Structures are given as C-alpha cells and as structure tokens.
mmCIF file of C-alpha atoms in Angstrom:
data_model
loop_
_atom_site.group_PDB
_atom_site.id
_atom_site.type_symbol
_atom_site.label_atom_id
_atom_site.label_comp_id
_atom_site.label_asym_id
_atom_site.label_seq_id
_atom_site.Cartn_x
_atom_site.Cartn_y
_atom_site.Cartn_z
ATOM 1 C CA MET R 26 -25.563 30.060 57.650
ATOM 2 C CA LYS R 27 -26.085 26.514 56.979
ATOM 3 C CA ALA R 28 -29.193 27.284 55.283
ATOM 4 C CA ILE R 29 -27.435 29.815 53.081
ATOM 5 C CA VAL R 30 -25.039 27.328 51.732
ATOM 6 C CA ILE R 31 -27.895 24.704 50.767
ATOM 7 C CA PHE R 32 -29.802 27.506 49.139
ATOM 8 C CA PHE R 33 -26.458 28.354 47.032
ATOM 9 C CA ALA R 34 -25.900 24.835 46.378
ATOM 10 C CA LEU R 35 -29.535 24.327 45.149
ATOM 11 C CA VAL R 36 -29.119 27.397 42.744
ATOM 12 C CA ALA R 37 -25.879 26.141 41.336
ATOM 13 C CA VAL R 38 -27.379 23.028 40.507
ATOM 14 C CA VAL R 39 -30.422 24.547 38.770
ATOM 15 C CA SER R 40 -28.166 26.878 36.916
ATOM 16 C CA CYS R 41 -25.710 24.063 35.684
ATOM 17 C CA SER R 42 -28.415 21.558 34.888
ATOM 18 C CA ASP R 43 -28.409 19.877 31.587
ATOM 19 C CA GLU R 44 -30.908 19.789 28.875
ATOM 20 C CA CYS R 45 -32.759 17.094 30.350
ATOM 21 C CA TYR R 46 -33.766 19.364 33.200
ATOM 22 C CA ARG R 47 -34.908 22.181 30.641
ATOM 23 C CA ASP R 48 -36.984 19.590 29.023
ATOM 24 C CA VAL R 49 -38.869 18.404 31.952
ATOM 25 C CA VAL R 50 -39.632 21.888 33.253
ATOM 26 C CA ALA R 51 -41.081 22.932 29.531
ATOM 27 C CA THR R 52 -42.983 19.680 29.297
ATOM 28 C CA CYS R 53 -44.553 20.193 32.856
ATOM 29 C CA SER R 54 -45.429 23.494 32.174
ATOM 30 C CA ASN R 55 -46.742 23.027 28.496
ATOM 31 C CA THR R 56 -49.983 21.144 28.345
ATOM 32 C CA LEU R 57 -49.513 20.091 24.576
ATOM 33 C CA SER R 58 -45.687 19.021 25.274
ATOM 34 C CA LYS R 59 -46.925 17.023 28.283
ATOM 35 C CA GLN R 60 -49.620 15.318 26.225
ATOM 36 C CA GLN R 61 -46.995 14.223 23.572
ATOM 37 C CA GLY R 62 -44.250 13.182 25.881
ATOM 38 C CA VAL R 63 -41.532 15.393 24.376
ATOM 39 C CA LEU R 64 -38.373 14.947 26.319
ATOM 40 C CA THR R 65 -35.771 14.877 23.647
ATOM 41 C CA GLN R 66 -32.839 15.529 25.561
ATOM 42 C CA CYS R 67 -33.708 12.962 28.077
ATOM 43 C CA ASP R 68 -31.635 10.000 26.636
ATOM 44 C CA ALA R 69 -28.637 7.814 27.449
ATOM 45 C CA LYS R 70 -26.105 9.885 25.196
ATOM 46 C CA TYR R 71 -22.777 11.326 26.698
ATOM 47 C CA GLY R 72 -19.492 11.848 25.838
ATOM 48 C CA ALA R 73 -18.518 11.679 22.134
ATOM 49 C CA ILE R 74 -21.268 8.607 21.426
ATOM 50 C CA GLU R 75 -23.105 11.094 18.840
ATOM 51 C CA ASN R 76 -20.154 11.560 16.830
ATOM 52 C CA LEU R 77 -19.006 7.984 16.793
ATOM 53 C CA GLU R 78 -22.466 6.499 16.275
ATOM 54 C CA GLY R 79 -21.822 6.245 12.352
ATOM 55 C CA ASP R 80 -18.677 4.509 12.825
ATOM 56 C CA LEU R 81 -20.114 2.046 15.373
ATOM 57 C CA GLN R 82 -22.733 1.317 12.935
ATOM 58 C CA ARG R 83 -20.588 0.557 10.176
ATOM 59 C CA PHE R 84 -18.382 -1.618 12.146
ATOM 60 C CA ALA R 85 -21.463 -3.697 13.843
ATOM 61 C CA ASN R 86 -22.545 -4.192 9.897
ATOM 62 C CA SER R 87 -19.232 -5.212 8.998
ATOM 63 C CA LEU R 88 -19.214 -7.872 11.676
ATOM 64 C CA LEU R 89 -22.724 -9.320 10.794
ATOM 65 C CA TYR R 90 -21.992 -9.226 7.008
ATOM 66 C CA ARG R 91 -18.723 -11.247 7.430
ATOM 67 C CA SER R 92 -20.656 -13.578 9.763
ATOM 68 C CA PHE R 93 -22.679 -14.537 6.821
ATOM 69 C CA ASP R 94 -19.647 -14.914 4.822
ATOM 70 C CA PHE R 95 -18.149 -17.296 7.240
ATOM 71 C CA LEU R 96 -21.413 -19.293 7.359
ATOM 72 C CA LEU R 97 -21.738 -19.801 3.523
ATOM 73 C CA MET R 98 -17.987 -20.952 3.652
ATOM 74 C CA ALA R 99 -18.985 -23.416 6.343
ATOM 75 C CA THR R 100 -22.070 -24.739 4.379
ATOM 76 C CA HIS R 101 -19.656 -24.969 1.155
ATOM 77 C CA TYR R 102 -17.370 -27.337 3.137
ATOM 78 C CA GLY R 103 -19.881 -29.177 5.000
ATOM 79 C CA ASN R 104 -21.798 -30.262 1.847
ATOM 80 C CA TYR R 105 -22.109 -33.902 0.559
ATOM 81 C CA ILE R 106 -19.527 -33.042 -2.292
ATOM 82 C CA LYS R 107 -16.723 -31.565 -0.065
ATOM 83 C CA ASN R 108 -17.491 -33.184 3.098
ATOM 84 C CA ARG R 109 -14.762 -31.319 5.186
ATOM 85 C CA ALA R 110 -16.463 -31.444 8.548
ATOM 86 C CA GLY R 111 -13.170 -29.764 9.891
ATOM 87 C CA PHE R 112 -13.174 -27.007 7.780
ATOM 88 C CA GLU R 113 -16.872 -26.515 8.350
ATOM 89 C CA LYS R 114 -16.398 -26.442 11.940
ATOM 90 C CA LEU R 115 -13.621 -23.809 11.665
ATOM 91 C CA PHE R 116 -15.715 -21.440 9.632
ATOM 92 C CA ARG R 117 -18.907 -22.030 11.504
ATOM 93 C CA GLY R 118 -17.040 -20.901 14.777
ATOM 94 C CA LEU R 119 -15.621 -17.908 13.107
ATOM 95 C CA SER R 120 -19.323 -17.097 11.940
ATOM 96 C CA ASP R 121 -20.598 -17.516 15.387
ATOM 97 C CA ASP R 122 -18.027 -15.243 16.998
ATOM 98 C CA LEU R 123 -18.540 -12.425 14.565
ATOM 99 C CA TRP R 124 -22.213 -12.690 14.766
ATOM 100 C CA ASP R 125 -21.901 -12.457 18.758
ATOM 101 C CA ASP R 126 -19.504 -9.445 18.156
ATOM 102 C CA GLY R 127 -22.221 -7.589 16.002
ATOM 103 C CA ILE R 128 -25.081 -8.330 18.379
ATOM 104 C CA ASN R 129 -22.825 -7.375 21.376
ATOM 105 C CA THR R 130 -21.836 -3.893 19.553
ATOM 106 C CA ILE R 131 -25.277 -3.125 18.756
ATOM 107 C CA LYS R 132 -26.256 -3.740 22.580
ATOM 108 C CA TYR R 133 -23.639 -1.622 23.615
ATOM 109 C CA MET R 134 -24.629 1.149 21.258
ATOM 110 C CA THR R 135 -27.943 1.019 22.810
ATOM 111 C CA LYS R 136 -26.761 1.295 26.255
ATOM 112 C CA ARG R 137 -25.073 4.587 25.029
ATOM 113 C CA GLY R 138 -28.158 6.069 23.727
ATOM 114 C CA ALA R 139 -27.385 5.476 20.154
ATOM 115 C CA ARG R 140 -29.165 3.853 17.290
ATOM 116 C CA MET R 141 -28.411 0.966 14.862
ATOM 117 C CA ASN R 142 -28.955 1.831 11.368
ATOM 118 C CA PHE R 143 -28.618 -1.488 9.280
ATOM 119 C CA ASN R 144 -28.212 0.492 6.154
ATOM 120 C CA ASN R 145 -25.114 2.443 7.131
ATOM 121 C CA ILE R 146 -22.648 -0.211 5.313
ATOM 122 C CA ALA R 147 -19.008 0.491 4.505
ATOM 123 C CA SER R 148 -18.606 1.256 0.924
ATOM 124 C CA GLU R 149 -16.202 -1.741 0.116
ATOM 125 C CA LEU R 150 -18.650 -4.185 1.432
ATOM 126 C CA GLU R 151 -21.532 -2.964 -1.076
ATOM 127 C CA GLN R 152 -18.938 -3.193 -3.801
ATOM 128 C CA GLU R 153 -17.697 -6.727 -3.078
ATOM 129 C CA LYS R 154 -18.577 -9.517 -4.984
ATOM 130 C CA PRO R 155 -18.216 -12.601 -2.867
ATOM 131 C CA SER R 156 -16.386 -15.526 -3.977
ATOM 132 C CA LEU R 157 -16.889 -18.718 -1.931
ATOM 133 C CA GLU R 158 -16.053 -21.643 -4.159
ATOM 134 C CA LEU R 159 -12.529 -21.737 -2.730
ATOM 135 C CA PHE R 160 -9.868 -24.305 -2.021
ATOM 136 C CA GLU R 161 -9.291 -25.119 1.504
ATOM 137 C CA LEU R 162 -5.957 -23.188 1.769
ATOM 138 C CA GLN R 163 -7.253 -20.203 -0.212
ATOM 139 C CA ALA R 164 -10.262 -20.223 2.099
ATOM 140 C CA ILE R 165 -8.145 -20.006 5.279
ATOM 141 C CA GLY R 166 -6.089 -17.143 3.480
ATOM 142 C CA ARG R 167 -9.352 -15.128 2.875
ATOM 143 C CA ALA R 168 -10.546 -15.801 6.336
ATOM 144 C CA LEU R 169 -7.165 -14.333 7.728
ATOM 145 C CA ASP R 170 -7.614 -11.318 5.392
ATOM 146 C CA ILE R 171 -11.278 -10.722 6.933
ATOM 147 C CA GLU R 172 -10.318 -11.041 10.422
ATOM 148 C CA LYS R 173 -7.154 -8.628 9.900
ATOM 149 C CA LYS R 174 -9.547 -6.054 8.152
ATOM 150 C CA LEU R 175 -11.993 -6.163 11.053
ATOM 151 C CA ALA R 176 -9.153 -5.704 13.364
ATOM 152 C CA LYS R 177 -7.782 -2.581 11.531
ATOM 153 C CA ASP R 178 -11.494 -1.107 11.552
ATOM 154 C CA ALA R 179 -11.607 -1.589 15.424
ATOM 155 C CA PHE R 180 -8.206 -0.041 15.619
ATOM 156 C CA ASP R 181 -9.148 2.983 13.590
ATOM 157 C CA LEU R 182 -12.341 3.155 15.641
ATOM 158 C CA HIS R 183 -10.320 3.259 18.912
ATOM 159 C CA LYS R 184 -7.957 5.720 17.513
ATOM 160 C CA ALA R 185 -10.811 8.128 17.104
ATOM 161 C CA ALA R 186 -12.539 7.023 20.331
ATOM 162 C CA SER R 187 -9.012 8.058 21.942
ATOM 163 C CA GLY R 188 -9.053 11.436 21.049
ATOM 164 C CA HIS R 189 -6.773 11.517 17.931
ATOM 165 C CA LYS R 190 -10.029 12.948 15.964
ATOM 166 C CA ASN R 191 -11.723 15.975 16.818
ATOM 167 C CA ASP R 192 -14.674 15.876 18.834
ATOM 168 C CA HIS R 193 -14.579 11.989 19.042
ATOM 169 C CA HIS R 194 -12.729 11.437 22.624
ATOM 170 C CA ASP R 195 -14.591 8.880 24.348
ATOM 171 C CA PRO R 196 -12.681 6.619 26.605
ATOM 172 C CA GLU R 197 -15.539 4.462 27.428
ATOM 173 C CA VAL R 198 -15.972 3.218 23.865
ATOM 174 C CA ALA R 199 -12.127 2.725 23.520
ATOM 175 C CA HIS R 200 -12.120 0.704 26.663
ATOM 176 C CA HIS R 201 -15.306 -1.247 25.278
ATOM 177 C CA LEU R 202 -13.392 -2.227 22.070
ATOM 178 C CA GLU R 203 -10.364 -3.397 24.125
ATOM 179 C CA GLU R 204 -12.155 -5.447 26.547
ATOM 180 C CA LYS R 205 -14.671 -7.071 24.156
ATOM 181 C CA PHE R 206 -13.051 -7.327 20.645
ATOM 182 C CA MET R 207 -9.393 -6.875 20.375
ATOM 183 C CA GLU R 208 -7.866 -9.666 22.468
ATOM 184 C CA LYS R 209 -10.266 -12.381 20.930
ATOM 185 C CA HIS R 210 -9.541 -11.508 17.573
ATOM 186 C CA ARG R 211 -5.776 -11.490 18.239
ATOM 187 C CA ASP R 212 -6.100 -15.133 19.059
ATOM 188 C CA ALA R 213 -8.337 -15.584 15.913
ATOM 189 C CA ILE R 214 -5.613 -14.097 13.543
ATOM 190 C CA ARG R 215 -2.714 -16.046 15.306
ATOM 191 C CA THR R 216 -4.955 -19.452 14.691
ATOM 192 C CA LEU R 217 -5.578 -18.688 11.126
ATOM 193 C CA ALA R 218 -2.144 -17.727 10.274
ATOM 194 C CA GLY R 219 -0.778 -20.907 12.006
ATOM 195 C CA HIS R 220 -3.431 -22.835 9.933
ATOM 196 C CA ALA R 221 -2.207 -21.373 6.605
ATOM 197 C CA LYS R 222 1.284 -22.190 7.557
ATOM 198 C CA ASP R 223 0.691 -25.567 8.399
ATOM 199 C CA LEU R 224 -1.606 -26.478 5.840
ATOM 200 C CA SER R 225 0.878 -24.851 3.103
ATOM 201 C CA SER R 226 3.550 -27.288 4.386
ATOM 202 C CA LEU R 227 1.188 -30.290 4.046
ATOM 203 C CA LEU R 228 0.112 -29.580 0.729
ATOM 204 C CA ASP R 229 3.891 -29.188 -0.454
ATOM 205 C CA GLY R 230 4.637 -32.825 0.737
ATOM 206 C CA PRO R 231 4.763 -36.027 -0.882
ATOM 207 C CA ASP R 232 1.180 -36.957 -0.527
ATOM 208 C CA ALA R 233 -1.052 -33.615 -0.588
ATOM 209 C CA SER R 234 -4.457 -35.661 -0.441
ATOM 210 C CA LEU R 235 -3.409 -37.111 2.693
ATOM 211 C CA GLY R 236 -2.181 -34.020 4.112
ATOM 212 C CA LEU R 237 -5.442 -32.316 3.496
ATOM 213 C CA TYR R 238 -7.500 -35.178 5.033
ATOM 214 C CA LEU R 239 -5.178 -35.332 8.244
ATOM 215 C CA PHE R 240 -5.414 -31.532 8.551
ATOM 216 C CA ASP R 241 -9.257 -31.574 8.196
ATOM 217 C CA ASP R 242 -9.352 -34.269 10.898
ATOM 218 C CA TYR R 243 -7.407 -32.229 13.243
ATOM 219 C CA LEU R 244 -9.694 -29.195 13.043
ATOM 220 C CA GLN R 245 -12.668 -31.613 13.990
ATOM 221 C CA LYS R 246 -10.926 -32.069 17.440
#
C-alpha cells in the first residue's frame, strides 16, 4: 500500500512539473540541445517579475540618473567660487543614497531572474534639460521635488505589484520596496522640507548673507 502511494506521488510530481523539468528532459534526450546547453526555462523568475521588469528597469535608471543630478549639484556648491561645504555635503549624501538604491534595485532584479536595461529610461528624463546653476534655496526645492517624484514612482510600482494592475501581482516586490526604499526616502523628504522652511525664514531676516552662512555651517555638522 505504501509503495502504491509513493508511486502515485511521483506521478503527480512529474505531471505537475514546471517548464524547467521539461527543458531538462528535452536537453538530456537531444544531443544537439545538450551541446548547446539550452535550458531556457530554468531561471529564477517567478510571480509577476516578468511583467514588472520594465517598470523596475525604469525605476533603477531614474535613481541612477537623479544620483548624478545631485552629484553635479554637490560639485557646483563645492567649487572655489561657491564654497558652500555644507550644501556640498547635503547633495553628495543624497547622491550616494540614490546611487546605492539604484544598485540595490538592479541586484534585486537579478535575484528574481530579471535583467537590467540601461536604455529603458522614463520619457520625462529623456526630455528634461537639467538646470544646475541654482541658488541655495532653489536647489533644496528642486531636490525635494526630485525625492517626491521618486517616492511617487515607488508608490506606483508598489500599487502594481500589490495587484491593482492585471497580471502584476507580486507581494515580494511590494515588500522589497517597503523595506528598502520607502522609509528612507520618507526621512529624506521630511529633512529637505525642513531645510526649505528654515532657510526661507533665514533669508527673510535682516541679514540674509549671515543667515545663509550659518545655515551652510549647520549642514556641515
């Protein structure tokens, strides 16, 4: 009786086997395929990662693109003319954070069997003409807008992965976004909003130059 149960269990496993099993069987029974090593279905993809792959590629590219934006802003404020070490530190930190997020997104995609396409760039980034010669308050305002846009992109991706878009339901992608991205960028948005408010008040005071100097000194700490 026990042997019969085991037999039917094995039959069930074979009958319910996925595409990788059939690829292996076909490869082992075909000399040409065996030589070429064709196992097209034996990958790490599962869930809806294939349908979310393009969105993840665009998101990763946006993170890297904006990282360079912040790096250029840091360079602008770190030169001998501007000499704003505090603003340089602020924007370099934002640049490093987005670079890490972009690289981690790419690593996550490869863990799920997806591929990175550096040519898959959001249309608004391709059409945008960067303006980096900014005054300090305007630079913080632009940084805040960038962080909010990236947060919105993450929310849209999370919405799709949470099942609000046909064939895109993938709770593991949604969890990754929540754990690795959203909380950190919530704090970045709150910090930049506070900086914008504080600097605006200082520049509105009796000595704007002194206020700007003190604010830059504060950012260096």
